[in-house]
Short mmCIF file of C-alpha atoms in Angstrom, two decimals:
data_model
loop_
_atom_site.label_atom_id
_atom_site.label_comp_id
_atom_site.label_asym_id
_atom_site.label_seq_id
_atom_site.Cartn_x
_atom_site.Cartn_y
_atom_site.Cartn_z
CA UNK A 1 0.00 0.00 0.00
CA UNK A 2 2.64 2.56 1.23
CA UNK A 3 4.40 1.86 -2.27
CA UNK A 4 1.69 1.87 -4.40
CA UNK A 5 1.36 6.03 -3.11
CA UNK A 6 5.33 6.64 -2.90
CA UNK A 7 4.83 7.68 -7.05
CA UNK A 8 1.83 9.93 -5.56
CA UNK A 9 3.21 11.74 -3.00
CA UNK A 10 6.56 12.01 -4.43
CA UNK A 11 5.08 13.10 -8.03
CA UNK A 12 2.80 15.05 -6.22
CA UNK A 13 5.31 17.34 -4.61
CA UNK A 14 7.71 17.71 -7.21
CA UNK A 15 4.93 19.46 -9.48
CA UNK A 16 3.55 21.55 -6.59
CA UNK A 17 7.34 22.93 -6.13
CA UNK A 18 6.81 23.47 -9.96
CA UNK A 19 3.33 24.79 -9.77
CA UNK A 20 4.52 27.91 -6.77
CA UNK A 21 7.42 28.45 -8.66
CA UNK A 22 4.98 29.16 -12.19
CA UNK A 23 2.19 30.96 -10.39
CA UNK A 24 4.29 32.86 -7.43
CA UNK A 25 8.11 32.90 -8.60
CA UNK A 26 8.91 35.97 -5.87
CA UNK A 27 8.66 33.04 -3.64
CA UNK A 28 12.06 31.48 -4.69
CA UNK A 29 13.65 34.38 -5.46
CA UNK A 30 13.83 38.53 -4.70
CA UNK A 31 15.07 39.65 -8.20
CA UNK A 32 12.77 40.75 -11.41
CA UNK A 33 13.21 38.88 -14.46
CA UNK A 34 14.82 41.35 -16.32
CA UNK A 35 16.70 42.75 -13.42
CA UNK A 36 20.53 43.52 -14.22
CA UNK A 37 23.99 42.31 -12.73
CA UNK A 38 27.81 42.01 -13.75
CA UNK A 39 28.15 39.81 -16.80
CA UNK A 40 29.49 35.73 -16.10
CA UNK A 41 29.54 36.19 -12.21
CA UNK A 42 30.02 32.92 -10.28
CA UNK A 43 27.78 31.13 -8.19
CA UNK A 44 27.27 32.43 -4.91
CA UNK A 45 24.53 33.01 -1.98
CA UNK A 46 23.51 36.44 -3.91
CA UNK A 47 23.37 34.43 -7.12
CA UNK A 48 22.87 30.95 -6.51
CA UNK A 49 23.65 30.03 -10.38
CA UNK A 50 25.40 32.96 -11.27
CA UNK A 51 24.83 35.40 -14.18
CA UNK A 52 24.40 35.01 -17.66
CA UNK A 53 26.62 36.54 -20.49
CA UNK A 54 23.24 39.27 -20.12
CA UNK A 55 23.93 39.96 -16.43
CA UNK A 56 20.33 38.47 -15.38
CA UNK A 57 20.84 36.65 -12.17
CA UNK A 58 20.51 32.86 -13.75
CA UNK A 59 18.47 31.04 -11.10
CA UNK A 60 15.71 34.05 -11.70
CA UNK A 61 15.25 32.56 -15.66
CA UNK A 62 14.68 29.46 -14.42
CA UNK A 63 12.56 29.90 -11.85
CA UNK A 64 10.01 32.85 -14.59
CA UNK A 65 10.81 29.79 -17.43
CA UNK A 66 8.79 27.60 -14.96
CA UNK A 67 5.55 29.50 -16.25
CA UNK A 68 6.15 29.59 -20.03
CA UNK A 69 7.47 25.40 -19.93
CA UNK A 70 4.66 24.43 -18.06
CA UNK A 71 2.36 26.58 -20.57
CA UNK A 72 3.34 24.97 -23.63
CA UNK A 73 3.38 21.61 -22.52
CA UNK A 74 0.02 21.40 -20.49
CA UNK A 75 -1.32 23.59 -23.75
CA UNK A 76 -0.15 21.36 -25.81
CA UNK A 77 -1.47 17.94 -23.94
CA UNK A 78 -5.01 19.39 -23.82
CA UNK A 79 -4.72 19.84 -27.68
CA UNK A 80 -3.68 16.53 -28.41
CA UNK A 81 -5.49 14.57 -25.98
CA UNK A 82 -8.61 16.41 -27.89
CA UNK A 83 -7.36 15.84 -31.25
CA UNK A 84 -6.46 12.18 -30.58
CA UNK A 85 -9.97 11.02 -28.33
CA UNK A 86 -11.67 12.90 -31.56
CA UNK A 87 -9.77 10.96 -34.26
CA UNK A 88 -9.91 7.66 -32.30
CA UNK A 89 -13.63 8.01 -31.49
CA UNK A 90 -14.34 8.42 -35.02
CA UNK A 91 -11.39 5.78 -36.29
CA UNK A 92 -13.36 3.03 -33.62
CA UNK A 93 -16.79 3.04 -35.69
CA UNK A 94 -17.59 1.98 -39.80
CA UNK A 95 -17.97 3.88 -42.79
CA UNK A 96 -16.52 6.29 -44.49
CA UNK A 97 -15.49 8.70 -41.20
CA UNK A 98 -14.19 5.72 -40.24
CA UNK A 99 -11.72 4.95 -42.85
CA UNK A 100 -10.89 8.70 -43.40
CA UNK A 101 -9.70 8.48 -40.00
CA UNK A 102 -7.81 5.26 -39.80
CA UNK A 103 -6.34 7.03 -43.08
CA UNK A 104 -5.09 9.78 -40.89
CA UNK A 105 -3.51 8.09 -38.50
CA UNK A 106 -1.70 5.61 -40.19
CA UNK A 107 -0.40 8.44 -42.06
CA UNK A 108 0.97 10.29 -39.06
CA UNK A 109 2.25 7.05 -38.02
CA UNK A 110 4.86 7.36 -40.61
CA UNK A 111 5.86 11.00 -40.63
CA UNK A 112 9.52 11.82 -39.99
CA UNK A 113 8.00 14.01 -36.88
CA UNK A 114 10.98 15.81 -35.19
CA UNK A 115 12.21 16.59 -39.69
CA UNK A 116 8.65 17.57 -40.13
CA UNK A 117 7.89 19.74 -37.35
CA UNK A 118 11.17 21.37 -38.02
CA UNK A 119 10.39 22.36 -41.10
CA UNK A 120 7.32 23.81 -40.81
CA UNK A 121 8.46 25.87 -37.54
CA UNK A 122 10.97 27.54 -40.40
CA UNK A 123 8.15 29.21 -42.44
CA UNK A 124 5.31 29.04 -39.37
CA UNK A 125 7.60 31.12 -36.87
CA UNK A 126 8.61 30.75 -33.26
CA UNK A 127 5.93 31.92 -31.08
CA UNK A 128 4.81 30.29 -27.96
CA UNK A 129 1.16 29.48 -29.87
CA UNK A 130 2.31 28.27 -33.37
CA UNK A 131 4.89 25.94 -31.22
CA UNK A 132 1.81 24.47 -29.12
CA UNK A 133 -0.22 24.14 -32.28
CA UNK A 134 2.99 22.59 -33.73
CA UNK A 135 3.27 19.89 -31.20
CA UNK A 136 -0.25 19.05 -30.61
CA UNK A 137 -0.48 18.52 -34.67
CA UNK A 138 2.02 15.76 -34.32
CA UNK A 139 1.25 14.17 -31.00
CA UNK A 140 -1.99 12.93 -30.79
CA UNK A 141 -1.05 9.72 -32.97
CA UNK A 142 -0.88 7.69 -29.49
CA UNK A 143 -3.53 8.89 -27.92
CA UNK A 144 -5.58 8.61 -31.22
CA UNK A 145 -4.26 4.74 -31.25
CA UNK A 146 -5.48 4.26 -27.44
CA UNK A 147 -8.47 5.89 -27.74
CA UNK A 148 -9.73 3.18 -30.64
CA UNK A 149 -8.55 0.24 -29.05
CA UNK A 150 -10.85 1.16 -26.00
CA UNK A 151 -14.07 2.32 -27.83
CA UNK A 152 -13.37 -0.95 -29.87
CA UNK A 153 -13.54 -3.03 -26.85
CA UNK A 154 -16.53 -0.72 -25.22
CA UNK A 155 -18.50 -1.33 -28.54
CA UNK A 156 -18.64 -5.18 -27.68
CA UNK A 157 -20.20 -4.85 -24.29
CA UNK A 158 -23.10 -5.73 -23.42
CA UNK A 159 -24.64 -2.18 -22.32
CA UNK A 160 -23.39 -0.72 -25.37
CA UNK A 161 -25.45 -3.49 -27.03
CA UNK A 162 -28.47 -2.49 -25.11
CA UNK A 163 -28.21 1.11 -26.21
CA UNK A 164 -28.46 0.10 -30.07
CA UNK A 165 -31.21 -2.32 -29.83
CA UNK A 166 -33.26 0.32 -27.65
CA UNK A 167 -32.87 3.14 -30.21
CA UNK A 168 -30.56 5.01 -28.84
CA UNK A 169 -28.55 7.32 -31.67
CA UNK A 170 -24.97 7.07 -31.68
CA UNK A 171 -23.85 10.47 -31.21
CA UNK A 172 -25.82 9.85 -27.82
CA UNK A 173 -24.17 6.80 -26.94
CA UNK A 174 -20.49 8.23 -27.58
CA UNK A 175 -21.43 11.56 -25.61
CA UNK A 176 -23.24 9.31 -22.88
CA UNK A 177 -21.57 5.91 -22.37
CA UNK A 178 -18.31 5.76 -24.32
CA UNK A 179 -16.50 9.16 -23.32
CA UNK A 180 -17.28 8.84 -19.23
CA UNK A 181 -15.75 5.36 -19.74
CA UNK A 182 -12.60 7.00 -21.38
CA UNK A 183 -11.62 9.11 -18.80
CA UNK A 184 -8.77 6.01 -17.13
CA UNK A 185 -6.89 6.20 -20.89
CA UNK A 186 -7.68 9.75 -21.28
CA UNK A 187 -6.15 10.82 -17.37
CA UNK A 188 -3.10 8.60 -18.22
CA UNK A 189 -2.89 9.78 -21.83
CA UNK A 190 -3.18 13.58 -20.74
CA UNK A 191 -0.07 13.20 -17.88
CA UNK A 192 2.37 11.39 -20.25
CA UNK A 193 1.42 14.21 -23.06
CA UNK A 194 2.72 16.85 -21.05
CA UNK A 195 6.06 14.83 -20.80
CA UNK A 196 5.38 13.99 -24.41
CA UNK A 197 4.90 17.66 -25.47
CA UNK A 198 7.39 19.11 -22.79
CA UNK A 199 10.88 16.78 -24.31
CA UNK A 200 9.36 18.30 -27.74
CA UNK A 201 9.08 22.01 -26.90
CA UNK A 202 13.00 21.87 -25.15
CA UNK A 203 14.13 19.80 -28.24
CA UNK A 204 12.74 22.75 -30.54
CA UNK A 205 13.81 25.73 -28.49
CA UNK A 206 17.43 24.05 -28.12
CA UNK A 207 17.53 23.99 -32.10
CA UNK A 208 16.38 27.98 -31.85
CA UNK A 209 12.57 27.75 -33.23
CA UNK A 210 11.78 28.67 -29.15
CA UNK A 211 9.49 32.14 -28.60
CA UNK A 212 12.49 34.42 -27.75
CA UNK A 213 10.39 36.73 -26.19
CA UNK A 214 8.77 34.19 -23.80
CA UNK A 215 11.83 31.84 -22.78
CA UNK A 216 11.61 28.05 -21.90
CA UNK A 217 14.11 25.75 -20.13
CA UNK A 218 15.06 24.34 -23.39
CA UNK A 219 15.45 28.18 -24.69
CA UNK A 220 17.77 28.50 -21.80
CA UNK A 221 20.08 25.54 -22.81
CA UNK A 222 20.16 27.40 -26.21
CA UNK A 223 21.24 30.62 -25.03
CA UNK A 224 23.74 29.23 -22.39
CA UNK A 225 25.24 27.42 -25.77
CA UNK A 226 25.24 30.10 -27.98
CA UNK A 227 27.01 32.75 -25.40
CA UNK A 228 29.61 30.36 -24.84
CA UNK A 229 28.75 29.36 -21.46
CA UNK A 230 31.29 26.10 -22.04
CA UNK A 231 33.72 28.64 -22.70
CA UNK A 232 32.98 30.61 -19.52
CA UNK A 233 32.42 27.05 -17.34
CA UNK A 234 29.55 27.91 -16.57
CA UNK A 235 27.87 24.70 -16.13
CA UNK A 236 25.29 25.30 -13.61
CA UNK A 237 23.71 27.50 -16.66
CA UNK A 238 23.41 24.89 -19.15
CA UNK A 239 22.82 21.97 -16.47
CA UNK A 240 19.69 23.60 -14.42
CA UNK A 241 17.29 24.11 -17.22
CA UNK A 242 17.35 20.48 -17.86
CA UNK A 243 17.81 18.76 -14.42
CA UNK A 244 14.37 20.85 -14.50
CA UNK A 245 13.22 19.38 -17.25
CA UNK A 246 14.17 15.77 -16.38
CA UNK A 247 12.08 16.86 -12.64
CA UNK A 248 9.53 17.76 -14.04
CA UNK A 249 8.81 14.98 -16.58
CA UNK A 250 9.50 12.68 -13.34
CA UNK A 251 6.89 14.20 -11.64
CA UNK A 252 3.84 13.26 -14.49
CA UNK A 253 5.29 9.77 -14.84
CA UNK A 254 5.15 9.15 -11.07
CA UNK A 255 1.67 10.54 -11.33
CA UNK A 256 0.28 8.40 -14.24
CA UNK A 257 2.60 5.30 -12.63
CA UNK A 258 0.46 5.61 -9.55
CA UNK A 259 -3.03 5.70 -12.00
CA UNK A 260 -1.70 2.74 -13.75
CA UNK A 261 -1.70 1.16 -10.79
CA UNK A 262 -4.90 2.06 -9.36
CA UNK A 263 -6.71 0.99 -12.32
CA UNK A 264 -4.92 -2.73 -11.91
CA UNK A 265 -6.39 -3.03 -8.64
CA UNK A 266 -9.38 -1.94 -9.62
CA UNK A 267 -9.17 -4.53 -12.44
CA UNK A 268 -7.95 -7.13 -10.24
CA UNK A 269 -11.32 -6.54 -7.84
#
């Protein structure tokens, strides 16, 4: 029992530190975001990172990045988790929908996704909403996949059955008995997603197609690069953003670990 929350608490509090840090960052730390210092200055208890080649105090960017990372990737799992439950709803019955829809997917299956998304963040641009819209376009392919599998298997039971033979229209019976039963792969899909979406938004914003004007972790890692913070040793810049990033990934596995779980014991009763 006691391990089976561990991945609850523990996930639990590593977002919450997350969460304070996005919504109250003067909490962690007395300077503005855009607040000046001396250029390259070494860690210390004034600057507990040290500056950037900028002068802003270091651990400040992470802690305002907190917002804008968390932004895009919870953004971005909302839009895929409603583009793929749509797609695999759809993919799950006959006709032509249907088959336009398995179409789809298979199709997106095969994309190069990390060439494509590239590529089209080139001639899109790199602000914070064409990058969600970027990602959610090419991540909903799992969720799409999951989502099918399970309306499949709901469309054999027996109460499903029921619902047909009394008359029932389908558009009722997906609003009113398929979608409530979605929510386990839906919860599970949604928490991964944000992991999903948040390793894609640093990956992009390391290769420069990040909003400059609204900086991520994974911008961070790009700017500590380009200013030559290797140069400078200044590792705590370039290794912060993405022990962050690795933290707070951990914390929506441990989360959606602990529902996997549930839902086995629930199974098993």
């Amino acid at each position: 029992m006691r391990k089976r929350y561990l991945s609850l608490i523990l996930g639990g509090m590593i977002l919450a530190i997350f969460l304070i840090a996005a919504v109250f960052p003067t909490v962690f730390t007395p300077y503005g975001q855009k607040e000046m210092f001396g250029p390259w200055l070494a860690p210390s208890a004034v600057h507990l990172l040290g500056t950037n080649a900028l002068g802003y105090d270091i651990f400040t960017e992470l802690v305002y990045g907190t917002r804008q990372t968390l932004l895009v990737g919870v953004s971005s799992s909302i839009l895929t988790l409603l583009l793929g439950s749509s797609i695999g709803t759809l993919a799950a019955g006959k006709g032509f929908a249907s088959g336009v829809s398995n179409g789809i997917i298979n199709i997106f299956v095969l994309l190069p996704k990390l060439v494509t998304m590239i590529v089209l963040a080139t001639f899109l641009g790199s602000s914070s909403r064409n990058l969600i819209l970027l990602i959610a376009a090419f991540s909903w392919v799992g969720t799409a996949r999951n989502v099918r599998a399970k309306v499949i298997n709901l469309n054999a039971q027996p109460f499903i059955e029921n619902c047909i033979i009394q008359g029932y229209s389908r558009s009722h019976i997906v609003f009113w008995h398929i979608l409530p039963n979605l929510y386990d792969v839906l919860l599970s899909r949604f928490l991964l997603g944000v992991n999903s979406c948040i390793m894609m938004e640093s990956t992009l914003s390391f290769l420069g197609f990040g909003d400059l004007y609204h900086p991520t972790w994974g911008s961070m890692i790009n700017f500590a690069y380009k200013r030559g913070a290797f140069l400078r040793q200044a590792y705590a810049y370039l290794l912060s953003p993405g022990i962050c990033i690795v933290l707070l990934s951990l914390s929506f596995y441990l989360l959606s670990l602990y529902l996997e779980q549930k839902q086995s014991v629930i199974q098993d009763l």
